[in-house]
Coordinates of C-alpha atoms (C1' of nucleotides) in Angstrom, one line a residue:
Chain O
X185 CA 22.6 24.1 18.2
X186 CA 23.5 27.7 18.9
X187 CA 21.8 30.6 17.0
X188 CA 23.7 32.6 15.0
X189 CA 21.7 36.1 13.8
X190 CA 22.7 38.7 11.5
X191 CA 22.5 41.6 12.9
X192 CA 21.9 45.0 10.4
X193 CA 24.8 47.4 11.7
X194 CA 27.6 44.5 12.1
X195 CA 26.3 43.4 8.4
X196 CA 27.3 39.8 9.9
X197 CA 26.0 37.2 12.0
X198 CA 26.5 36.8 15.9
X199 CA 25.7 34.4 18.2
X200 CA 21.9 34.9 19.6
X201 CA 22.7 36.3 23.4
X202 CA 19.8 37.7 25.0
X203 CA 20.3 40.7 28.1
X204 CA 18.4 38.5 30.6
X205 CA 19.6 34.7 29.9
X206 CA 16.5 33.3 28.6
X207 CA 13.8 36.0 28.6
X208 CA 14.0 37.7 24.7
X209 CA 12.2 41.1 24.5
X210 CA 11.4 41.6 20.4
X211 CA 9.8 44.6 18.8
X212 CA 8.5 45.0 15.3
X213 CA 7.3 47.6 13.3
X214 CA 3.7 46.8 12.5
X215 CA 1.6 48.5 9.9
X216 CA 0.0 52.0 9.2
X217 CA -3.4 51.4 9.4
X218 CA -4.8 53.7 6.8
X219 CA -5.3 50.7 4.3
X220 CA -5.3 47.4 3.4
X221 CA -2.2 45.0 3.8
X222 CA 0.1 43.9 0.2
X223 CA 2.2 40.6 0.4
X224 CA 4.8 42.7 1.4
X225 CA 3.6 43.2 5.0
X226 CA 2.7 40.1 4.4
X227 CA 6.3 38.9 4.2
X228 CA 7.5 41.2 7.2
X229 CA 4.7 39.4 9.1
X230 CA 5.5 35.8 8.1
X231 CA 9.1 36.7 8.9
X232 CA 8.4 37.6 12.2
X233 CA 6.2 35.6 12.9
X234 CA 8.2 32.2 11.9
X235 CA 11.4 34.0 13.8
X236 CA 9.2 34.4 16.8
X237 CA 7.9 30.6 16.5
X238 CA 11.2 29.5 16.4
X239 CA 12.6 31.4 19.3
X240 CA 9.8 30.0 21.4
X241 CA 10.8 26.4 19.8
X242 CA 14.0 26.5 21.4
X243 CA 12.8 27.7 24.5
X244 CA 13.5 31.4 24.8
X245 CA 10.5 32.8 27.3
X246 CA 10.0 35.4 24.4
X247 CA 7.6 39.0 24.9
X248 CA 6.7 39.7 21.1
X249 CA 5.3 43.4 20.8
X250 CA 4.2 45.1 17.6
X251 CA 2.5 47.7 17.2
X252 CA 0.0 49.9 15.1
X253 CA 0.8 53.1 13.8
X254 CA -2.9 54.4 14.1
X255 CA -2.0 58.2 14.0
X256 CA -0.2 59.7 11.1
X257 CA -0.9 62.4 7.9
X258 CA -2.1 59.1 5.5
X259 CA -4.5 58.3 7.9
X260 CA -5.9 61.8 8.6
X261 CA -5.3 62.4 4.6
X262 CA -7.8 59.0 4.1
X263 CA -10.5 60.0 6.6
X264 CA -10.8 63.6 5.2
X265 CA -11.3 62.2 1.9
X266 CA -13.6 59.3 3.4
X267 CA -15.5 62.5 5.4
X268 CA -14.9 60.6 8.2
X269 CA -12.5 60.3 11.6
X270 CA -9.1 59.3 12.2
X271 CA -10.3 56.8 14.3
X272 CA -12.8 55.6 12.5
X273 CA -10.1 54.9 9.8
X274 CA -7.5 53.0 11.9
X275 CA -10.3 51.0 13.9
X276 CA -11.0 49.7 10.5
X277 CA -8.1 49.0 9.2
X278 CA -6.8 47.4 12.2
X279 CA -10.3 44.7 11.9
X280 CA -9.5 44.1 8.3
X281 CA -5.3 43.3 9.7
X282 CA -6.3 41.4 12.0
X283 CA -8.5 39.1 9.3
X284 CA -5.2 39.3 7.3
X285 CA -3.6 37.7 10.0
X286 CA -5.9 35.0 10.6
X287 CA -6.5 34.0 6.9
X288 CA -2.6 33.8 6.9
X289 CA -2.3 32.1 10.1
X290 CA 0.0 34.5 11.3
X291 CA -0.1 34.7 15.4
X292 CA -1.0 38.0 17.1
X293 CA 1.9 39.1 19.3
X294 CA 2.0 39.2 22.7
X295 CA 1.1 42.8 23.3
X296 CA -0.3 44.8 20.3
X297 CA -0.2 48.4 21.4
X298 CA -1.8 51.2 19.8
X299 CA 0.0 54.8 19.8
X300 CA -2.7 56.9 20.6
X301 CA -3.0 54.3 23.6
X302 CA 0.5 55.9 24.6
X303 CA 0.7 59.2 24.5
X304 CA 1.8 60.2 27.7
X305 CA 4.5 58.0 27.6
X306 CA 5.7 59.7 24.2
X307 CA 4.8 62.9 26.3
X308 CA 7.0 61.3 28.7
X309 CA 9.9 60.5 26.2
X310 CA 10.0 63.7 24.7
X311 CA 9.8 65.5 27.8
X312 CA 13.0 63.6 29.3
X313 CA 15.0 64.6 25.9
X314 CA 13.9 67.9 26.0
X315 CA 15.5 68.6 29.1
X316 CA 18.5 66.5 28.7
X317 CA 18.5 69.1 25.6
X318 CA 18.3 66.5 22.6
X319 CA 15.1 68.0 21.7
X320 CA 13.8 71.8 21.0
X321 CA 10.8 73.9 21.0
X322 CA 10.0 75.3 17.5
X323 CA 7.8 78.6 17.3
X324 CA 4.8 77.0 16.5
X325 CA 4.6 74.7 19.6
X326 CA 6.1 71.0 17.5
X327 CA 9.1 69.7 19.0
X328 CA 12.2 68.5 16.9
X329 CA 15.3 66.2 18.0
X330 CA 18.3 68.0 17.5
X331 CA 20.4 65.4 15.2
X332 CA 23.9 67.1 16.3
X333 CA 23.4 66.7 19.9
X334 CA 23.4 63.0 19.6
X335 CA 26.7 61.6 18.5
X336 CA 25.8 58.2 17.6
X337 CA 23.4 59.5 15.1
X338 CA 23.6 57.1 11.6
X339 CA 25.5 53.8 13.5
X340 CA 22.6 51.8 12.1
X341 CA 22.3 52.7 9.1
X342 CA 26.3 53.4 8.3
X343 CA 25.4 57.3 7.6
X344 CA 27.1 60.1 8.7
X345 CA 26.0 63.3 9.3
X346 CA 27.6 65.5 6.7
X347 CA 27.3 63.2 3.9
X348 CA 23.1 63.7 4.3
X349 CA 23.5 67.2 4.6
X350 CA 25.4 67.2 1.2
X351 CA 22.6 65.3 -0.1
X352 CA 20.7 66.9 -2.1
X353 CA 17.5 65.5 -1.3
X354 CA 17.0 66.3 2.6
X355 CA 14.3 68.8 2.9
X356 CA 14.2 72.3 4.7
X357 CA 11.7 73.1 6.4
X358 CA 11.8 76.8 8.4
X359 CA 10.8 75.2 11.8
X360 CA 14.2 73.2 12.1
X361 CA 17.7 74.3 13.1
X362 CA 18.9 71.6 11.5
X363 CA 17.7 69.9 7.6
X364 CA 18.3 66.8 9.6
X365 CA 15.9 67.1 12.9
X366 CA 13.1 64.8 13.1
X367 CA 9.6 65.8 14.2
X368 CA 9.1 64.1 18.2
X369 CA 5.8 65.9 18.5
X370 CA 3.8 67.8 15.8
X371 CA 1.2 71.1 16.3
X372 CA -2.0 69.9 14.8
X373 CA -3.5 71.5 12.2
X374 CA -7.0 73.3 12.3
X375 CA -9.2 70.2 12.1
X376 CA -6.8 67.9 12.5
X377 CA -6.5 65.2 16.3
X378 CA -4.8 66.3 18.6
X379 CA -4.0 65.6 22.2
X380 CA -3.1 67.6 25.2
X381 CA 1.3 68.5 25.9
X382 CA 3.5 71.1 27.2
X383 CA 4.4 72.0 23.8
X384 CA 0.5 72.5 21.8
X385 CA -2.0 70.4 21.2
X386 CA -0.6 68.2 18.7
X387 CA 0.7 64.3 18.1
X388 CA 3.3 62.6 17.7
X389 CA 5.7 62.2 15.3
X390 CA 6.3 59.1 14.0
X391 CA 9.2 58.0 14.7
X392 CA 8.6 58.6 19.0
X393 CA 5.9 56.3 19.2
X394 CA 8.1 52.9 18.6
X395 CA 10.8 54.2 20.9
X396 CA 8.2 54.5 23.8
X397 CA 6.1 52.1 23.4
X398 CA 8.8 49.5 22.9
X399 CA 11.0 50.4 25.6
X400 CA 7.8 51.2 27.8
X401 CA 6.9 46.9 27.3
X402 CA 10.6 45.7 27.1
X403 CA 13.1 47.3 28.6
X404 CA 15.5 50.2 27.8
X405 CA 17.3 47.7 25.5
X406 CA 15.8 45.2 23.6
X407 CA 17.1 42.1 22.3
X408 CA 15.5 42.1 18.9
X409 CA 14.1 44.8 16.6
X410 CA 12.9 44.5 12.8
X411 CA 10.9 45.4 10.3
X412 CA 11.4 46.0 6.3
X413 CA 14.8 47.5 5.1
X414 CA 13.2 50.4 4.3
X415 CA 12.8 51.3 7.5
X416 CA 16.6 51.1 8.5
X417 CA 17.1 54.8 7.3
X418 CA 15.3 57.3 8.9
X419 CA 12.8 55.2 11.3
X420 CA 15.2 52.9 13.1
X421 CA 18.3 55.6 13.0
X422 CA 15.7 58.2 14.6
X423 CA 14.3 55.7 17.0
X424 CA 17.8 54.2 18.2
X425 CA 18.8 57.8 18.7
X426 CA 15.9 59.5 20.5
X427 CA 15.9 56.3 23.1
X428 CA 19.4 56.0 23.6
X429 CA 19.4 60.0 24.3
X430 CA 16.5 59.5 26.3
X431 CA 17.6 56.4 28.8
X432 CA 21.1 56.4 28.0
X433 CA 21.3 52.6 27.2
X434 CA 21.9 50.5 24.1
X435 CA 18.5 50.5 22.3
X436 CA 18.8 47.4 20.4
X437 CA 21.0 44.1 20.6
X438 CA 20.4 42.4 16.6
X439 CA 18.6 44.6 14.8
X440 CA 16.9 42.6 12.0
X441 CA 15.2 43.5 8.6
X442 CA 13.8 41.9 5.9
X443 CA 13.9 42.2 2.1
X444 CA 10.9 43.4 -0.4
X445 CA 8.8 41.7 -2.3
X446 CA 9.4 43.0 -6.1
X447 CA 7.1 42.5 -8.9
X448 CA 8.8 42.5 -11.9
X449 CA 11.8 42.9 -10.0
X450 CA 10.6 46.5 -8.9
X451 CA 9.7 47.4 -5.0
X452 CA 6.2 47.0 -4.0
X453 CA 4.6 50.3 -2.5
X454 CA 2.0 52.5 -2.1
X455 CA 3.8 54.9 -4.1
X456 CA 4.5 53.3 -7.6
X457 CA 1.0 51.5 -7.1
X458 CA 2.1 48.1 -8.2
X459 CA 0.5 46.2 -4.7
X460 CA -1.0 43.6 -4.4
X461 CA -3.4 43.0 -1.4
X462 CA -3.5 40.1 0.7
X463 CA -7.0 40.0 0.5
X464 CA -7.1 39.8 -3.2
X465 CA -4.2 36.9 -3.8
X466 CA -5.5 35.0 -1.2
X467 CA -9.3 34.4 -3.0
X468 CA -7.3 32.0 -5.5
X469 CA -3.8 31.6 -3.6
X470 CA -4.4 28.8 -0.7
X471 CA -2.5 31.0 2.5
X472 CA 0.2 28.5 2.9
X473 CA 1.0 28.4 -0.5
X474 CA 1.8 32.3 -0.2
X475 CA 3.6 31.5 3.2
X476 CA 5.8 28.9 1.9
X477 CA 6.6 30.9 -1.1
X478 CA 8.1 33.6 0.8
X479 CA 9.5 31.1 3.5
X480 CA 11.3 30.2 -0.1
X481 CA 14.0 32.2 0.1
X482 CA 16.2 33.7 3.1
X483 CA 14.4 36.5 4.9
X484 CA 17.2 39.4 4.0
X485 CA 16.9 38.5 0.1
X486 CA 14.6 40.3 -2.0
X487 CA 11.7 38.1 -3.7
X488 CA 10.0 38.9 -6.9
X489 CA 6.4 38.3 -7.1
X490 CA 4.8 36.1 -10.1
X491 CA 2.7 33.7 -11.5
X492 CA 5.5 31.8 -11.9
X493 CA 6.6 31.7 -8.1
X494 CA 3.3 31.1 -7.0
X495 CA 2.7 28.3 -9.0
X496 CA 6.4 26.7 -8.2
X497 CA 5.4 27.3 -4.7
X498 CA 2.4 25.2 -4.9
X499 CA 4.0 22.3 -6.6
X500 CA 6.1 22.1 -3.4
X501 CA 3.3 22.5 -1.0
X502 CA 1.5 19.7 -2.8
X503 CA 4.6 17.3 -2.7
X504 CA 4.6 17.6 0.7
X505 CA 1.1 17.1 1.4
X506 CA 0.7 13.9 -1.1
X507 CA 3.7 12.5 1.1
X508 CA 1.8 13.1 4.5
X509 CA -1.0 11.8 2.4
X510 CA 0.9 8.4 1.6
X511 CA 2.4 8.2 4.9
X512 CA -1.4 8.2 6.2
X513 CA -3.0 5.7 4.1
X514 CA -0.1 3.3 4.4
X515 CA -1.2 -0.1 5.9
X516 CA 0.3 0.3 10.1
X517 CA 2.2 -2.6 11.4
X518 CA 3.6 -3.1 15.1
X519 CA 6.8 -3.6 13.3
X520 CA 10.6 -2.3 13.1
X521 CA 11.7 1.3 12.8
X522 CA 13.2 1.9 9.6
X523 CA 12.2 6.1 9.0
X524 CA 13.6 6.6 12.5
X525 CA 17.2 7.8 11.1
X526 CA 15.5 9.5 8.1
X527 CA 13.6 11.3 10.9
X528 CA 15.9 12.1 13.1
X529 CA 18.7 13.6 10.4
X530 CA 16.0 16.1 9.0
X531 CA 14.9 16.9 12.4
X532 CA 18.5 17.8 13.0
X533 CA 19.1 19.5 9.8
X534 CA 16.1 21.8 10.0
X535 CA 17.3 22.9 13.6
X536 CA 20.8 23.3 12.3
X537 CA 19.4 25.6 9.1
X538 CA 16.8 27.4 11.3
X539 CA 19.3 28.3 13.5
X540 CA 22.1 29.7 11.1
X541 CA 19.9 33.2 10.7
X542 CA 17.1 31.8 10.3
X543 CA 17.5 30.2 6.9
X544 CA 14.1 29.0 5.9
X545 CA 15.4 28.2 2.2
X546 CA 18.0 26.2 3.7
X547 CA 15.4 24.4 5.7
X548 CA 12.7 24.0 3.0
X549 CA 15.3 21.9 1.0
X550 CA 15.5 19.8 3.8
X551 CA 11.8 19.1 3.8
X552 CA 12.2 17.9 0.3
X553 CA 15.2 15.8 0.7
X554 CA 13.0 14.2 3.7
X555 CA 10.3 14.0 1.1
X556 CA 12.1 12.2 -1.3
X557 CA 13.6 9.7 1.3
X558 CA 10.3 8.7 2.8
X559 CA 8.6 8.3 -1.0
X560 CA 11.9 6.3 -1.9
X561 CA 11.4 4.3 1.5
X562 CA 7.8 3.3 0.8
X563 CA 8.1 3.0 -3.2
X564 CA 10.6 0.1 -2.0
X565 CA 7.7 -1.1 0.6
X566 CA 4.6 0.5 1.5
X567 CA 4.1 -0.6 4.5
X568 CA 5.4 1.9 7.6
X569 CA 5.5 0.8 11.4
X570 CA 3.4 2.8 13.8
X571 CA 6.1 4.1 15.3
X572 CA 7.4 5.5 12.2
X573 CA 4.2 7.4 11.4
X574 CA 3.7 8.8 14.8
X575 CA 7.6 9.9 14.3
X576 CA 7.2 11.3 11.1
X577 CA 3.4 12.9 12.3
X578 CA 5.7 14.5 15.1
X579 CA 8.0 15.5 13.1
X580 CA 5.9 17.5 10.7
X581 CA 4.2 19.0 13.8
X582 CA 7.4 20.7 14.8
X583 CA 7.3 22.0 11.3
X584 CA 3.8 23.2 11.4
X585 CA 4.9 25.1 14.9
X586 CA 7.9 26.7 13.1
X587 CA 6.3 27.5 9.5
X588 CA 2.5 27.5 10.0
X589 CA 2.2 24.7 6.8
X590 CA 1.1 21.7 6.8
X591 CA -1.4 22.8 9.2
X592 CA -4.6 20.9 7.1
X593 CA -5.5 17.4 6.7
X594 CA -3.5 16.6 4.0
X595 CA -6.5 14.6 2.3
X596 CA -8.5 17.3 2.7
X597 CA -6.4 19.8 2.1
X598 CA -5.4 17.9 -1.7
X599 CA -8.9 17.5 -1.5
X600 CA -9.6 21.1 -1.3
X601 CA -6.9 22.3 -4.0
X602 CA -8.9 20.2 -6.4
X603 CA -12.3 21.3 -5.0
X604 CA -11.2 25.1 -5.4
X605 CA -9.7 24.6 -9.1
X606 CA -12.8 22.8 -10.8
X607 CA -14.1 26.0 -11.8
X608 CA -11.7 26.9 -14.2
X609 CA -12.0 24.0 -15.9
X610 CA -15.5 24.8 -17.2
X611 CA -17.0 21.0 -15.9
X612 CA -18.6 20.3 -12.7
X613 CA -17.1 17.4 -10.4
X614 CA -20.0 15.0 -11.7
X615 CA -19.3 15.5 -15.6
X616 CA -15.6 14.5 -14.6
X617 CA -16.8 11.7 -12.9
X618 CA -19.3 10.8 -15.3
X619 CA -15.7 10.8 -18.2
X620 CA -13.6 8.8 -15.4
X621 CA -16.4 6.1 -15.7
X622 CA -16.9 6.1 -19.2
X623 CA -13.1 6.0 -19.5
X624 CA -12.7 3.2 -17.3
X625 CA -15.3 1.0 -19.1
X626 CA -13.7 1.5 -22.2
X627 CA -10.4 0.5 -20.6
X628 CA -11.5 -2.5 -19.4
X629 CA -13.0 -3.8 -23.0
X630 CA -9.3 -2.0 -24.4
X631 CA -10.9 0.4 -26.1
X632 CA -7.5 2.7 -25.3
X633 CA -8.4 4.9 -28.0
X634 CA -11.4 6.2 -26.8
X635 CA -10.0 5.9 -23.1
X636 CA -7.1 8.2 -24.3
X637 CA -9.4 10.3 -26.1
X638 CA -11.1 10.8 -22.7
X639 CA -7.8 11.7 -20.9
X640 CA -6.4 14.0 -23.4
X641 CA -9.8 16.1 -23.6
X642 CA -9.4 16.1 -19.4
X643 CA -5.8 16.9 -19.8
X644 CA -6.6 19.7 -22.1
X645 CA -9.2 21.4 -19.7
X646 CA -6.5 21.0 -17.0
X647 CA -7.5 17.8 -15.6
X648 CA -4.9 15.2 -14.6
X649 CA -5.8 11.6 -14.2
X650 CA -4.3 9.8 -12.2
X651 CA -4.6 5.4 -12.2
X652 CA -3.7 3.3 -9.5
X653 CA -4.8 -0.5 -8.0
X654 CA -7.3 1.6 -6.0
X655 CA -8.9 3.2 -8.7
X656 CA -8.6 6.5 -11.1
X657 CA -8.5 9.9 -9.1
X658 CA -8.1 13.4 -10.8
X659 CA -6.0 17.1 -9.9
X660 CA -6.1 20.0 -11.5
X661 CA -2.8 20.8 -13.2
Chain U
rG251 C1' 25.0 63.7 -6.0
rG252 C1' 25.8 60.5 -1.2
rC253 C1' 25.3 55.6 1.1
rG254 C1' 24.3 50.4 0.8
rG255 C1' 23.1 45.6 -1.4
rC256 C1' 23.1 41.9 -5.2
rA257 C1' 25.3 39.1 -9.6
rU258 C1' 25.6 30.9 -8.5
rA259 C1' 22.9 25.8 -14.4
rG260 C1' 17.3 27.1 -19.0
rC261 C1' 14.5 29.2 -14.6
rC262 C1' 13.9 29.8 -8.9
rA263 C1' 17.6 29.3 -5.2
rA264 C1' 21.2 27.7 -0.5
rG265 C1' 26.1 28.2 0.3
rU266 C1' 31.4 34.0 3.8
rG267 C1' 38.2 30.1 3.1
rG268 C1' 38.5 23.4 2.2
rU269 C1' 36.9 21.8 -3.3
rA270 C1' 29.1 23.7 -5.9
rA271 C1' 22.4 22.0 -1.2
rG272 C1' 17.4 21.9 -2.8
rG273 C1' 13.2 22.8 -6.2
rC274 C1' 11.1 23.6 -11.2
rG275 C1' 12.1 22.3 -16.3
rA276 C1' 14.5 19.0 -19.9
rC277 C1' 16.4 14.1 -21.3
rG278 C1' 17.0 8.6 -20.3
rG279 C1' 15.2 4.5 -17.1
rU280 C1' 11.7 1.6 -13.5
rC281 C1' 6.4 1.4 -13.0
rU282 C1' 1.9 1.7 -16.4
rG283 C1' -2.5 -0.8 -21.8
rC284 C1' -0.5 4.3 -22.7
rA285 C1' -0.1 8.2 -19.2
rA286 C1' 0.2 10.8 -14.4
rA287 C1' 2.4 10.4 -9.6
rA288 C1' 6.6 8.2 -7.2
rC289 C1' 11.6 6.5 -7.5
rC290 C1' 16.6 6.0 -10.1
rG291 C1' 20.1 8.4 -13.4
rU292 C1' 21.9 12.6 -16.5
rU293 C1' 21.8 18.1 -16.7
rA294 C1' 27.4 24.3 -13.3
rU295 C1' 35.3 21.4 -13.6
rU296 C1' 32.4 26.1 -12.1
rC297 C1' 29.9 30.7 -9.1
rA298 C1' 29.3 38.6 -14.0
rC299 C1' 34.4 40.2 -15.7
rC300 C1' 39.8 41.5 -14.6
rG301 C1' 43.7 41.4 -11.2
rG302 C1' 45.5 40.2 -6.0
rU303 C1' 46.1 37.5 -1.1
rU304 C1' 46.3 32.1 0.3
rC305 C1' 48.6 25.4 0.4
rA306 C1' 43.3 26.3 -0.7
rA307 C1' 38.6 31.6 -2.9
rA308 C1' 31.7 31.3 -5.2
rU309 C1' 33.4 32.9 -0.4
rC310 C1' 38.7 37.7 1.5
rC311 C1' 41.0 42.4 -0.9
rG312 C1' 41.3 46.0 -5.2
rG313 C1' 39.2 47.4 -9.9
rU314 C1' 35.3 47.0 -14.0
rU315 C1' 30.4 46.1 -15.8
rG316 C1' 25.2 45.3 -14.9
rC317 C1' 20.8 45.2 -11.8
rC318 C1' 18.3 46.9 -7.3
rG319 C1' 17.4 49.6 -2.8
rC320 C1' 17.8 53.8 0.7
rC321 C1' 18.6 59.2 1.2
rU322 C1' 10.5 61.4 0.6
rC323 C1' 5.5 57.9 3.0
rC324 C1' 6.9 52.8 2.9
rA325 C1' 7.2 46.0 5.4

RNA sequence: GGCGGCAUAGCCAAGUGGUAAGGCGACGGUCUGCAAAACCGUUAUUCACCGGUUCAAAUCCGGUUGCCGCCUCCA
């Protein structure tokens, strides 16, 4: 199955063709680390991450970089009002990342660079645009890219030039020739880092930093660049145009960006306030419940945040587990395929969705129509040949590779949504026990009334019961 | 003001020219002492609205309405 990927400035999908045949060079734009992480990096992660699993799935030798921003005003602004250092600042926000990261099972890249561990090769960059003239000296020692010097400028993000300036919201500022130039290299303030350049002792902008690191680890072009949307207009358009000036290549073959997480169908930011931290959801929200959900819908689309989703998403996740579940306890017989084809046409289908951009929605249906088959398949007989459940365990594994779910046990996983829920309900695990028993006994002199009694006052403190020949278990609803 | 995106059942949501995936919910059934779970069946003659192109349109083109995003830090 050929890959097909959308690619932002064609606003339609192509088929995946990497520079060097099999060797994929992919940037993203990481985080700012001047605080913690909201489900919307979250998703940009996740996204990323998944797309990187798959490319590796299907056998591209793939370089994933993606980087921290760990130099920038919010950061100074947040260690001035901490009374502490930049450093200090990023060092800790890049820790409390990285246990983001872990808690949502999210794989590091492959190289994780730092932009204060690259100035001189930003020097570097902006020295080579300087004197190819794309860039300019301002008075006070900063260093601006000259937007009308580079004709490609706003091919990205389907701009042009004089509609910004007509804009009414591009800002002036006295240093620039242009309302449009971009800041390469910035004089520091009193008090503020800085680091040794031709120009003054200063840092970079912020757009510079992703141009050099990127093309320093992959190449002048790479195959695959993202990030959020937002970043399409300026950061991308700045960074396609101060490499491309710069080496003289194309920067980037598919350029891909993700959609925003909305709560209550607004944006998520820092700005309106309205975050919420991955730290926070995931106390009550198990990690691949949060993955799944925004695995839930295709990766361009926007998703809006609620109770609601979460909740749906969970349902799902717990279908799938109780189904691993049932394929695990079910008596094993050295006896006849009959899953193989069920097997086979979701492993085929997945590929096929996976592979038409990435369409994770598309695939996740297909987990539920194999879901349904195999429950179907064993409601008819419960018994499954061995070769059925290694196919199946394979199967899933894949899956696991791809999404990061279905990574846990899934009796102990079922076992741990139940464990994590009693709380709420006000009872401890033994009371509930103690009712399951007293229920029981009562059902086996038919007392129903009192054994319903007992379920409904369960029921209404959000336990489930559940009956079966092997006995009465409980969830939490 | 400029640029762009989206609009599919009660809800969430795939689907970019070939006759509407999937999930949740609801209803009916099998199973069960009754439930729950699981399974079976029903739930959009129709894809915001109006026109056009085509043998064929949710998909392409033009217009209208509504929502959202970018143009300022943003995943």
């Amino acid at each position: 199955m050929t890959l097909n990927v959308y690619n932002t400035p064609l606003k339609k999908k192509k088929a995946f063709e990497p520079l060097h045949a099999n060797k994929v060079g992919m940037y993203a734009c990481g985080v700012t680390v001047y605080d913690m992480c909201h489900i919307g990096h979250a998703r940009s992660l996740i996204v990323f991450d998944v797309i990187a699993r798959f490319l590796r799935k299907k056998g591209y030798d793939l370089t994933f970089v993606r980087n921290f921003t760990d130099i920038d005003d919010k950061i100074i602004a947040r260690a001035n009002s901490l009374g502490t250092s930049y450093r200090d600042v990023a060092d800790r926000y890049i820790e409390e990342y990285r246990t983001d990261m872990d808690i949502l099972k999210v794989r590091p890249a492959d190289i994780e660079p730092k932009a204060t561990d690259h100035i001189s090769h930003i020097i570097d960059m902006v020295r080579i645009l300087e004197e190819k003239e794309y860039a300019y000296r301002a008075d006070d020692g900063s260093v601006y890219f000259s937007v009308s010097r580079f004709r490609g400028y706003g091919k990205l993000s389907g701009r042009r030039t004089e509609e910004m300036i007509a804009g009414a919201r591009v800002d002036i500022e006295d240093l620039k020739r242009d309302p449009l130039d971009f800041a390469l290299w910035k004089r520091s303030k009193e008090g503020e880092p800085w680091w040794d350049s031709p120009w003054s002792k200063g840092r970079p902008g912020w757009h510079i930093e992703c141009s050099a690191m990127s093309t320093h680890f992959l190449g002048a072009t790479l195959d695959i660049h993202g990030g959020g949307r937002d970043l399409i207009f300026p950061h991308h358009e700045n960074e396609t145009a101060q490499a491309e000036a710069a080496l003289g290549a194309e920067f980037v073959r598919y350029w891909i960006h993700n959609g925003f997480v909305t709560i209550d169908g607004e944006k998520m930011s820092k700005s309106l306030g309205n975050f919420m931290t991955i730290r926070e959801l995931t106390k009550d929200v198990h990690p691949e419940i949060l993955r799944l959900l925004l695995l839930s819908r295709h990766y361009r689309s926007p998703i809006d945040f609620s109770n609601e989703a979460v909740n749906s998403a969970r349902q799902a996740l717990v279908r799938f587990y109780e189904m691993l579940d049932r394929v695990n306890h079910s008596p094993a017989e050295d006896r006849e395929s009959r899953l193989e084809g069920l097997v086979g046409t979701f492993s085929r289908d997945f590929d096929e969705a996976m592979c038409d951009d990435f369409n994770t929605a598309k695939a996740i249906a297909c987990l539920h129509d194999l879901t349904t088959e195999i429950n179907r398949a064993l409601d008819q007989d419960p018994k499954i040949s061995r070769k059925d459940q290694s196919a199946l365990k394979a199967s899933m594994g894949e899956v696991t590779d791809i999404f990061g779910v279905f990574g846990e046990e899934p009796g102990e996983f079922l076992e741990a949504m139940k464990r994590g829920s009693v709380q709420v309900t006000g009872l401890s695990e033994q009371e509930i026990q103690g009712l399951i028993e007293e229920r029981n006994l009562a059902r086996k002199t038919k007392d129903f009334k009192r054994a319903d009694e007992i379920r409904d006052t369960l029921k209404a403190k959000g336990i489930q019961l559940k009956d079966s020949p092997e006995g009465t278990a409980w969830e939490k609803i």
